[in-house]
CSV table of C-alpha atoms and ligand atoms in Angstrom, one decimal:
chain,number,residue,atom,x,y,z
J,1,MET,CA,-32.0,1.4,21.8
J,2,ASP,CA,-30.0,3.5,19.5
J,3,SER,CA,-29.4,2.8,15.9
J,4,LEU,CA,-26.6,1.8,14.6
J,5,LEU,CA,-25.3,4.8,13.3
J,6,ASP,CA,-26.0,6.5,16.6
J,7,THR,CA,-24.5,3.8,18.5
J,8,ALA,CA,-21.3,4.3,16.3
J,9,ASN,CA,-21.3,8.4,17.1
J,10,ARG,CA,-21.3,7.8,20.7
J,11,VAL,CA,-19.0,4.5,21.3
J,12,LEU,CA,-16.5,5.5,18.2
J,13,PRO,CA,-14.4,8.9,18.0
J,14,GLY,CA,-15.7,10.9,14.7
J,15,GLY,CA,-18.4,7.9,14.4
J,16,HIS,CA,-15.9,5.5,12.4
J,17,PHE,CA,-13.1,3.2,12.8
J,18,GLY,CA,-10.6,5.6,11.3
J,19,ASN,CA,-11.1,4.7,7.5
J,20,MET,CA,-14.3,5.2,5.6
J,21,ALA,CA,-16.5,7.4,7.2
J,22,GLY,CA,-20.6,7.2,6.6
J,23,LEU,CA,-20.9,3.8,5.7
J,24,THR,CA,-21.5,0.4,7.4
J,25,LEU,CA,-20.5,-2.9,5.3
J,26,VAL,CA,-22.6,-5.5,6.0
J,27,GLU,CA,-21.7,-8.0,3.4
J,28,GLY,CA,-19.5,-8.9,0.4
J,29,GLN,CA,-19.2,-11.3,-2.3
J,30,GLY,CA,-17.0,-11.0,-5.2
J,31,VAL,CA,-16.7,-7.0,-6.1
J,32,HIS,CA,-20.2,-6.8,-4.6
J,33,VAL,CA,-20.8,-5.2,-1.3
J,34,ARG,CA,-24.1,-4.2,0.9
J,35,ASP,CA,-24.5,-1.4,3.4
J,36,THR,CA,-27.3,-1.4,6.3
J,37,ALA,CA,-29.6,0.2,4.4
J,38,GLY,CA,-29.6,-2.7,2.0
J,39,ARG,CA,-27.7,-0.7,-1.1
J,40,GLY,CA,-25.7,-2.8,-3.2
J,41,TYR,CA,-22.6,-1.5,-4.6
J,42,ILE,CA,-20.0,-2.6,-7.0
J,43,ASP,CA,-16.6,-2.6,-5.3
J,44,PHE,CA,-12.9,-1.0,-5.7
J,45,LEU,CA,-12.4,-0.2,-2.4
J,46,LEU,CA,-11.5,-3.9,-1.7
J,47,GLY,CA,-11.4,-3.7,1.8
J,48,SER,CA,-8.2,-1.3,0.7
J,49,GLY,CA,-6.5,-3.6,-1.0
J,50,PRO,CA,-6.6,-6.8,0.3
J,51,MET,CA,-9.7,-8.6,-1.4
J,52,PHE,CA,-7.5,-8.5,-4.6
J,53,ILE,CA,-9.7,-12.0,-5.5
J,54,GLY,CA,-12.9,-10.8,-4.5
J,55,HIS,CA,-14.7,-11.0,-1.1
J,56,ALA,CA,-15.3,-14.0,0.3
J,57,HIS,CA,-13.8,-16.1,-2.2
J,58,PRO,CA,-14.7,-20.1,-2.5
J,59,ALA,CA,-11.3,-21.0,-2.1
J,60,VAL,CA,-10.5,-18.6,1.0
J,61,THR,CA,-13.6,-19.3,2.3
J,62,ALA,CA,-12.9,-23.1,3.1
J,63,ALA,CA,-9.1,-23.0,3.5
J,64,VAL,CA,-10.7,-20.5,6.6
J,65,MET,CA,-13.4,-23.0,7.5
J,66,GLU,CA,-10.8,-25.7,7.4
J,67,GLN,CA,-8.6,-24.2,10.0
J,68,VAL,CA,-11.1,-22.5,12.4
J,69,PRO,CA,-11.8,-25.5,14.3
J,70,ARG,CA,-8.3,-26.9,15.1
J,71,GLY,CA,-7.4,-23.5,16.8
J,72,THR,CA,-7.6,-20.2,15.7
J,73,THR,CA,-4.0,-18.3,17.4
J,74,PHE,CA,-1.2,-20.3,19.2
J,75,PHE,CA,1.7,-18.2,19.7
J,76,ALA,CA,3.9,-20.4,18.1
J,77,ASN,CA,4.9,-21.9,14.5
J,78,ASN,CA,1.9,-23.4,12.9
J,79,PRO,CA,1.9,-25.0,9.2
J,80,ALA,CA,0.4,-22.5,7.0
J,81,GLY,CA,2.5,-19.7,8.7
J,82,ILE,CA,5.4,-21.8,7.5
J,83,ARG,CA,4.0,-22.5,4.0
J,84,LEU,CA,3.2,-19.2,3.5
J,85,ALA,CA,7.0,-17.7,4.4
J,86,GLU,CA,8.0,-20.4,2.1
J,87,ALA,CA,5.6,-19.2,-1.0
J,88,ILE,CA,6.8,-15.5,-0.2
J,89,VAL,CA,10.3,-16.7,-0.5
J,90,ASP,CA,9.7,-18.2,-3.8
J,91,ALA,CA,7.6,-15.4,-5.5
J,92,VAL,CA,9.7,-12.3,-3.9
J,93,ALA,CA,12.8,-11.5,-5.3
J,94,CYS,CA,14.8,-10.0,-2.3
J,95,ALA,CA,13.2,-12.1,0.4
J,96,ASP,CA,15.7,-14.6,1.7
J,97,GLN,CA,13.5,-14.8,4.9
J,98,VAL,CA,10.4,-13.5,6.4
J,99,ARG,CA,9.3,-12.4,9.9
J,100,PHE,CA,5.3,-11.8,10.0
J,101,VAL,CA,3.4,-9.0,12.0
J,102,SER,CA,-0.1,-8.0,12.0
J,103,SER,CA,-0.3,-4.6,10.0
J,104,GLY,CA,1.5,-2.6,7.1
J,105,SER,CA,2.2,-0.1,10.0
J,106,GLU,CA,4.2,-2.5,12.4
J,107,ALA,CA,6.0,-4.2,8.9
J,108,ASP,CA,7.1,-0.3,8.0
J,109,MET,CA,8.0,0.4,11.5
J,110,TYR,CA,10.1,-2.8,11.9
J,111,ALA,CA,11.7,-2.4,8.6
J,112,MET,CA,13.0,0.5,9.3
J,113,ARG,CA,14.3,-0.4,12.6
J,114,LEU,CA,15.8,-3.4,10.6
J,115,ALA,CA,17.8,-1.7,8.5
J,116,ARG,CA,19.4,0.9,11.3
J,117,ALA,CA,20.1,-2.2,13.3
J,118,PHE,CA,22.0,-3.6,10.4
J,119,ARG,CA,24.2,-0.5,9.2
J,120,GLY,CA,24.1,1.2,12.4
J,121,ARG,CA,23.1,4.2,11.4
J,122,GLU,CA,20.0,6.2,12.4
J,123,LYS,CA,18.6,8.3,9.7
J,124,ILE,CA,16.1,6.9,7.0
J,125,LEU,CA,15.5,8.5,3.8
J,126,LYS,CA,12.1,8.5,2.6
J,127,PHE,CA,10.2,10.6,-0.4
J,128,GLU,CA,7.6,13.2,0.5
J,129,GLY,CA,4.2,12.1,0.6
J,130,GLY,CA,5.4,8.0,0.4
J,131,TYR,CA,3.0,5.9,3.0
J,132,HIS,CA,4.9,3.8,5.7
J,133,GLY,CA,1.8,3.6,8.0
J,134,MET,CA,1.3,4.9,11.0
J,135,SER,CA,4.5,5.1,13.4
J,136,ASP,CA,6.2,7.8,14.6
J,137,HIS,CA,8.7,7.8,11.6
J,138,GLY,CA,6.4,6.6,9.1
J,139,LEU,CA,4.1,9.7,9.7
J,140,MET,CA,6.8,12.2,8.7
J,141,SER,CA,5.7,14.0,5.4
J,142,LEU,CA,3.3,11.7,4.6
J,143,SER,CA,0.6,14.6,3.8
J,144,PRO,CA,2.6,17.9,4.7
J,145,LYS,CA,0.3,21.0,4.8
J,146,ARG,CA,3.1,23.2,3.9
J,147,GLU,CA,6.0,22.8,1.4
J,148,ALA,CA,9.0,22.3,3.7
J,149,ASN,CA,12.5,22.8,2.0
J,150,PHE,CA,13.8,19.1,1.4
J,151,PRO,CA,15.2,17.3,3.5
J,152,GLN,CA,13.4,18.6,6.4
J,153,ALA,CA,10.5,16.1,7.4
J,154,ILE,CA,7.4,17.4,9.0
J,155,PRO,CA,5.3,15.6,11.3
J,156,ASP,CA,1.7,15.0,9.8
J,157,SER,CA,0.3,14.0,13.4
J,158,ALA,CA,-0.3,15.9,17.0
J,159,GLY,CA,1.7,13.6,19.3
J,160,ILE,CA,4.7,12.7,17.5
J,161,PRO,CA,7.9,13.9,19.4
J,162,ALA,CA,9.9,16.8,17.8
J,163,HIS,CA,13.1,15.1,17.9
J,164,ILE,CA,11.9,12.2,15.6
J,165,ALA,CA,11.8,14.8,12.3
J,166,ASP,CA,15.8,14.9,12.8
J,167,ASP,CA,15.9,11.0,12.2
J,168,MET,CA,14.3,11.3,9.0
J,169,LEU,CA,15.8,13.1,5.5
J,170,VAL,CA,12.8,13.3,2.6
J,171,ALA,CA,13.5,13.8,-0.8
J,172,PRO,CA,10.8,14.6,-3.9
J,173,TYR,CA,10.2,11.0,-5.3
J,174,ASN,CA,10.6,11.1,-8.9
J,175,ASP,CA,14.2,13.3,-8.9
J,176,ILE,CA,16.9,11.5,-10.1
J,177,ASP,CA,19.3,14.2,-8.8
J,178,ALA,CA,17.8,15.3,-5.7
J,179,MET,CA,17.8,11.8,-4.2
J,180,LEU,CA,21.2,11.5,-5.4
J,181,ALA,CA,22.5,14.5,-4.4
J,182,LEU,CA,20.6,13.5,-0.6
J,183,ILE,CA,22.5,10.3,-0.6
J,184,GLU,CA,26.1,11.7,-1.5
J,185,ALA,CA,25.6,14.4,1.6
J,186,HIS,CA,24.3,12.1,4.4
J,187,HIS,CA,25.6,8.4,2.9
J,188,ASP,CA,27.5,8.3,6.5
J,189,GLU,CA,24.3,9.0,8.8
J,190,LEU,CA,21.7,7.1,6.8
J,191,GLY,CA,20.5,3.7,8.0
J,192,GLY,CA,18.4,3.3,5.3
J,193,VAL,CA,16.1,4.4,2.3
J,194,ILE,CA,12.5,3.5,2.3
J,195,LEU,CA,10.0,4.5,-0.7
J,196,GLU,CA,7.2,3.0,-2.3
J,197,PRO,CA,8.3,1.6,-5.6
J,198,PHE,CA,4.8,3.1,-7.0
J,199,GLN,CA,4.1,6.2,-4.9
J,200,ARG,CA,0.3,6.1,-3.7
J,201,LEU,CA,-0.9,6.6,-7.7
J,202,ILE,CA,2.2,7.5,-8.8
J,203,PRO,CA,4.5,5.1,-11.1
J,204,PRO,CA,8.4,5.4,-11.1
J,205,LYS,CA,9.7,7.7,-13.9
J,206,PRO,CA,11.7,5.6,-16.1
J,207,GLY,CA,15.3,5.1,-14.5
J,208,PHE,CA,14.6,6.2,-11.2
J,209,LEU,CA,14.1,2.9,-9.0
J,210,ALA,CA,17.3,1.7,-10.9
J,211,ALA,CA,19.2,4.9,-9.7
J,212,VAL,CA,17.8,4.5,-5.9
J,213,ARG,CA,19.4,0.9,-6.3
J,214,GLU,CA,22.6,2.0,-7.5
J,215,ALA,CA,23.2,4.8,-5.2
J,216,THR,CA,22.2,2.4,-2.1
J,217,ALA,CA,24.2,-0.3,-3.1
J,218,ARG,CA,27.2,2.2,-3.7
J,219,TYR,CA,27.3,2.8,0.0
J,220,GLY,CA,25.6,-0.6,1.4
J,221,ILE,CA,22.8,1.1,2.8
J,222,PRO,CA,19.7,-1.1,2.9
J,223,LEU,CA,17.1,0.1,0.3
J,224,ILE,CA,13.4,-1.2,1.8
J,225,PHE,CA,10.5,-1.0,-0.8
J,226,ASP,CA,7.3,-0.7,0.9
J,227,GLU,CA,5.2,-3.2,-1.2
J,228,VAL,CA,2.1,-3.4,1.3
J,229,VAL,CA,0.1,-2.2,-1.8
J,230,THR,CA,1.8,-3.3,-4.7
J,231,GLY,CA,3.1,-7.0,-3.2
J,232,PHE,CA,1.3,-9.9,-5.2
J,233,ARG,CA,-0.8,-7.1,-7.1
J,234,PHE,CA,1.7,-5.7,-9.5
J,235,ALA,CA,2.9,-9.0,-10.6
J,236,TYR,CA,3.3,-12.3,-8.7
J,237,GLY,CA,6.7,-11.3,-7.5
J,238,GLY,CA,5.2,-7.5,-6.4
J,239,ALA,CA,6.6,-4.2,-7.7
J,240,GLN,CA,10.1,-5.3,-7.6
J,241,SER,CA,9.1,-8.0,-10.2
J,242,TYR,CA,7.0,-5.6,-12.3
J,243,TYR,CA,9.8,-2.7,-12.4
J,244,GLY,CA,12.7,-5.2,-12.5
J,245,VAL,CA,14.3,-3.5,-9.7
J,246,THR,CA,15.6,-5.5,-6.3
J,247,PRO,CA,15.6,-3.8,-3.1
J,248,ASP,CA,17.4,-5.5,0.1
J,249,LEU,CA,14.3,-5.9,2.1
J,250,CYS,CA,10.4,-5.3,1.3
J,251,THR,CA,7.0,-4.9,3.4
J,252,LEU,CA,4.4,-7.1,2.3
J,253,GLY,CA,0.5,-6.8,3.6
J,254,LYS,CA,-3.0,-6.5,2.3
J,255,ILE,CA,-3.0,-9.0,-0.1
J,256,ILE,CA,-0.8,-12.0,2.1
J,257,GLY,CA,-3.4,-12.1,4.4
J,258,GLY,CA,-6.2,-12.8,2.3
J,259,GLY,CA,-8.0,-10.5,4.4
J,260,PHE,CA,-7.0,-10.9,7.9
J,261,PRO,CA,-4.9,-9.2,9.7
J,262,LEU,CA,-1.3,-10.5,8.6
J,263,ALA,CA,1.8,-8.5,7.4
J,264,ALA,CA,5.5,-9.3,6.8
J,265,ILE,CA,9.4,-7.7,6.7
J,266,ALA,CA,11.0,-9.9,3.9
J,267,GLY,CA,14.5,-9.9,3.0
J,268,ARG,CA,17.9,-10.6,2.6
J,269,ALA,CA,19.3,-13.1,5.1
J,270,ASP,CA,22.1,-11.0,6.1
J,271,ILE,CA,19.9,-8.3,6.8
J,272,MET,CA,17.3,-10.6,8.5
J,273,ALA,CA,19.7,-12.2,10.8
J,274,HIS,CA,19.3,-9.1,13.3
J,275,PHE,CA,16.0,-11.0,14.4
J,276,ASP,CA,17.8,-13.6,15.4
J,277,ARG,CA,19.6,-13.6,18.5
J,278,ALA,CA,21.9,-16.2,18.1
J,279,LYS,CA,23.0,-14.9,14.6
J,280,VAL,CA,23.9,-11.5,15.7
J,281,GLY,CA,24.5,-11.6,19.3
J,282,ASP,CA,22.9,-9.2,22.2
J,283,ASP,CA,24.2,-5.7,21.2
J,284,LYS,CA,23.0,-6.1,17.2
J,285,PHE,CA,19.8,-8.5,18.1
J,286,LEU,CA,16.4,-6.7,17.2
J,287,MET,CA,13.7,-7.9,19.4
J,288,GLN,CA,10.3,-8.1,17.7
J,289,VAL,CA,7.3,-10.4,19.4
J,290,GLY,CA,3.6,-10.0,18.4
J,291,THR,CA,1.0,-12.2,19.9
J,292,LEU,CA,-1.3,-12.9,16.7
J,293,SER,CA,2.3,-12.8,14.3
J,294,GLY,CA,1.8,-15.6,11.4
J,295,ASN,CA,-1.7,-16.2,12.8
J,296,PRO,CA,-3.1,-19.6,11.4
J,297,ILE,CA,-6.3,-18.3,10.4
J,298,ALA,CA,-4.8,-15.3,8.4
J,299,ALA,CA,-1.6,-17.7,6.8
J,300,ALA,CA,-4.4,-20.3,5.6
J,301,ALA,CA,-6.3,-17.3,3.8
J,302,GLY,CA,-3.4,-15.9,2.3
J,303,LEU,CA,-2.0,-19.1,0.8
J,304,ALA,CA,-5.5,-19.9,-0.3
J,305,THR,CA,-5.2,-16.3,-1.9
J,306,LEU,CA,-1.5,-16.9,-3.6
J,307,GLU,CA,-2.9,-20.1,-5.1
J,308,VAL,CA,-5.4,-18.4,-7.0
J,309,LEU,CA,-3.2,-15.8,-8.4
J,310,ARG,CA,-1.0,-18.5,-9.5
J,311,GLU,CA,-3.7,-19.5,-11.9
J,312,PRO,CA,-2.7,-18.9,-15.3
J,313,GLY,CA,-3.7,-15.9,-16.5
J,314,ALA,CA,-4.7,-14.4,-13.5
J,315,TYR,CA,-2.6,-11.5,-13.8
J,316,GLU,CA,-3.2,-11.2,-17.4
J,317,GLY,CA,-7.1,-10.9,-16.9
J,318,VAL,CA,-7.3,-8.3,-14.7
J,319,PHE,CA,-4.4,-5.9,-16.3
J,320,ALA,CA,-6.5,-6.1,-19.4
J,321,LEU,CA,-9.7,-5.0,-17.6
J,322,GLY,CA,-8.0,-2.1,-15.8
J,323,ARG,CA,-6.0,-1.1,-18.8
J,324,TRP,CA,-9.8,-1.2,-20.4
J,325,MET,CA,-11.2,1.2,-17.9
J,326,MET,CA,-8.4,3.3,-17.7
J,327,GLU,CA,-8.8,3.9,-21.5
J,328,GLY,CA,-12.4,4.4,-21.1
J,329,LEU,CA,-12.3,7.0,-18.1
J,330,THR,CA,-9.3,8.7,-20.2
J,331,ALA,CA,-12.0,9.1,-23.0
J,332,ARG,CA,-14.9,10.5,-21.1
J,333,ILE,CA,-12.7,12.9,-19.9
J,334,LYS,CA,-11.6,14.1,-23.1
J,335,ASP,CA,-15.7,14.3,-24.3
J,336,ALA,CA,-16.1,16.6,-21.0
J,337,GLY,CA,-13.0,18.8,-21.9
J,338,ILE,CA,-11.9,19.1,-18.2
J,339,ALA,CA,-8.4,19.1,-17.0
J,340,ALA,CA,-7.8,15.7,-15.7
J,341,GLN,CA,-6.0,12.7,-16.6
J,342,VAL,CA,-6.1,8.9,-15.2
J,343,VAL,CA,-2.7,8.5,-13.2
J,344,GLY,CA,-1.5,5.2,-12.1
J,345,GLU,CA,-0.9,1.4,-13.7
J,346,PRO,CA,-4.2,-1.1,-14.8
J,347,VAL,CA,-4.3,-2.6,-11.4
J,348,LEU,CA,-4.5,0.3,-9.2
J,349,PHE,CA,-5.2,4.3,-10.5
J,350,ASP,CA,-7.3,7.0,-10.0
J,351,VAL,CA,-8.5,10.2,-12.1
J,352,VAL,CA,-6.4,13.0,-10.7
J,353,TYR,CA,-8.1,16.5,-11.7
J,354,ALA,CA,-5.1,18.5,-13.0
J,355,GLY,CA,-3.4,18.9,-16.2
J,356,GLY,CA,0.3,18.8,-16.6
J,357,GLU,CA,3.1,16.2,-15.4
J,358,ILE,CA,2.2,14.1,-12.0
J,359,ALA,CA,5.6,12.7,-11.1
J,360,ASN,CA,5.2,13.6,-7.1
J,361,TYR,CA,3.4,14.8,-4.2
J,362,ARG,CA,3.6,18.4,-4.9
J,363,ASP,CA,2.3,17.8,-8.7
J,364,MET,CA,-0.7,15.9,-6.7
J,365,GLN,CA,-1.7,18.9,-5.0
J,366,ARG,CA,-2.6,21.0,-7.6
J,367,ALA,CA,-5.6,18.4,-8.3
J,368,ASN,CA,-9.0,20.2,-8.0
J,369,ALA,CA,-10.1,18.6,-4.8
J,370,ARG,CA,-13.7,19.7,-5.1
J,371,TYR,CA,-13.8,18.1,-8.7
J,372,GLN,CA,-12.8,14.6,-6.7
J,373,ALA,CA,-15.3,14.9,-3.7
J,374,HIS,CA,-17.9,15.7,-6.0
J,375,VAL,CA,-17.3,12.7,-8.5
J,376,ASN,CA,-16.8,10.2,-5.9
J,377,ARG,CA,-19.9,11.4,-4.1
J,378,HIS,CA,-22.3,10.9,-6.9
J,379,MET,CA,-20.6,7.7,-7.8
J,380,ARG,CA,-21.2,6.5,-4.5
J,381,ALA,CA,-25.0,7.7,-5.0
J,382,GLY,CA,-24.9,6.0,-8.3
J,383,GLY,CA,-23.9,2.1,-6.3
J,384,ILE,CA,-20.0,2.5,-7.2
J,385,LEU,CA,-17.6,2.1,-4.2
J,386,LYS,CA,-14.3,3.5,-4.0
J,387,GLY,CA,-11.3,4.9,-2.1
J,388,ASP,CA,-11.2,8.9,-2.0
J,389,SER,CA,-8.2,8.7,-4.4
J,390,LYS,CA,-7.6,5.2,-5.9
J,391,TYR,CA,-9.4,2.2,-7.6
J,392,TYR,CA,-8.6,-1.2,-6.5
J,393,MET,CA,-8.8,-3.4,-9.8
J,394,SER,CA,-9.9,-7.1,-8.6
J,395,LEU,CA,-10.0,-10.2,-10.7
J,396,ALA,CA,-13.0,-10.4,-9.7
J,397,HIS,CA,-14.2,-7.4,-11.6
J,398,THR,CA,-16.1,-7.9,-15.1
J,399,GLN,CA,-16.2,-6.0,-18.0
J,400,ALA,CA,-20.0,-5.2,-16.9
J,401,ASP,CA,-18.4,-4.0,-13.9
J,402,VAL,CA,-16.4,-1.7,-15.7
J,403,ALA,CA,-19.4,-0.3,-17.9
J,404,LEU,CA,-21.5,0.3,-15.1
J,405,THR,CA,-18.6,2.2,-13.5
J,406,LEU,CA,-17.8,4.2,-17.1
J,407,ASP,CA,-21.5,5.2,-17.0
J,408,ALA,CA,-21.5,6.8,-13.4
J,409,PHE,CA,-18.5,8.3,-14.0
J,410,GLU,CA,-20.1,10.2,-17.5
J,411,ALA,CA,-23.1,11.0,-15.6
J,412,ALA,CA,-20.5,12.6,-12.7
J,413,LEU,CA,-18.8,14.7,-15.0
J,414,ALA,CA,-22.0,15.7,-16.6
J,415,CYS,CA,-23.0,17.5,-13.4
J,416,MET,CA,-19.8,19.1,-12.4
J,417,PRO,CA,-19.7,21.8,-10.2
J,418,ARG,CA,-17.9,24.6,-12.3
H,1,PLP,C1,2.2,1.8,1.2
H,1,PLP,C2,1.6,1.3,2.5
H,1,PLP,N1,2.1,1.3,3.3
H,1,PLP,C3,2.0,0.5,4.9
H,1,PLP,C4,0.3,0.9,4.8
H,1,PLP,C5,-0.4,0.4,6.3
H,1,PLP,O1,-0.8,-0.7,6.1
H,1,PLP,P1,-1.6,-1.1,7.5
H,1,PLP,O2,-3.0,-0.3,7.0
H,1,PLP,O3,-2.1,-2.7,7.6
H,1,PLP,O4,-1.2,-0.7,8.9
H,1,PLP,C6,-0.5,1.2,3.7
H,1,PLP,C7,-1.9,1.3,4.2
H,1,PLP,O5,-3.0,1.2,3.2
H,1,PLP,C8,0.3,1.5,2.5
H,1,PLP,O6,-0.6,1.4,1.6
């Protein structure tokens, strides 16, 4: 019989699921995960973000265990799903109503379609480097290998029909003048504007989100915040609460499914009405069905997660620890005398190996990828697990976890390839 690794290499393209290569995890408790070789890691990958309160949280496990024997999927409303939608409406400023899907990619695809259906125009404006899932439209200018002139969109994957690029306009993130010029020139063609309010690692400059809001509102163009990462992480009300700018629609995922496949489109009732044939009629109806949408296990896990997040001090604690870690990383970068900086917010950040301002995708391209790969590899060998370009903080991390991480970072810097 094959070893597990041989089997993976035989039956999976590239030997993996498309996510983290070269790692098979068997267990996670809190922020501690273990691989097939029995090696333990302090986890800053956190399942790429969903496990904001840690792996196998007792409240989530209990909620799931209560639901499992009662049935695992119905293709109909279920109480946990309805309660989760209610919790989202209560928490998220733009959310009058919620439609569930199973992944963030799906949520973004439908949100763009919904905006087009509402406004009756076809083009979507996005920002270069913004991640909006894996649909044909989502994969425009996410990580372009060449610098096209704005607003030309570049497909990031084989297999995408060339004409899709004509449906998208691309602007540089954090550039108010460029964004305004594009909206002025194209407002008649725009079905919507989509952005990550915090793009990958890059915070919005003061006034940027408000300017996008103002320009889109002026022309009645639906503004979509992709809050798949930031929802319930930056604040209980998401990045729209944290930065104080309310879009018309948002997409949510990761945390709201408590580690199970669940995502959502949420927004203004008059736009969400396009999911309701009885309200908008056949011509304006947006068909949307999904076998597992609003799955009761995922909804129960999400509800239990949100309950933990509503506990007093939940966000204060994780923000304080994240801030302390950002400061610790910054101090060690300074001591090592390398051109690098910590970019992000206290719940989601990383070291970018470049000097100067990091305000958009092209600034990010200046980063020294060799340094980043070295540090990530060295940290992983030292028992610290993170994604290629992110530290996700969790409520379950402790000062001791962070202290060990800072030691590992210092050790990685000490043997940096020059
Ligand atoms: C901002 C953003 N949008 C959408 C997605 C896609 O979500 P999913 O992986 O659930 O399809 C991601 C995934 O990381 C994301 O970070």
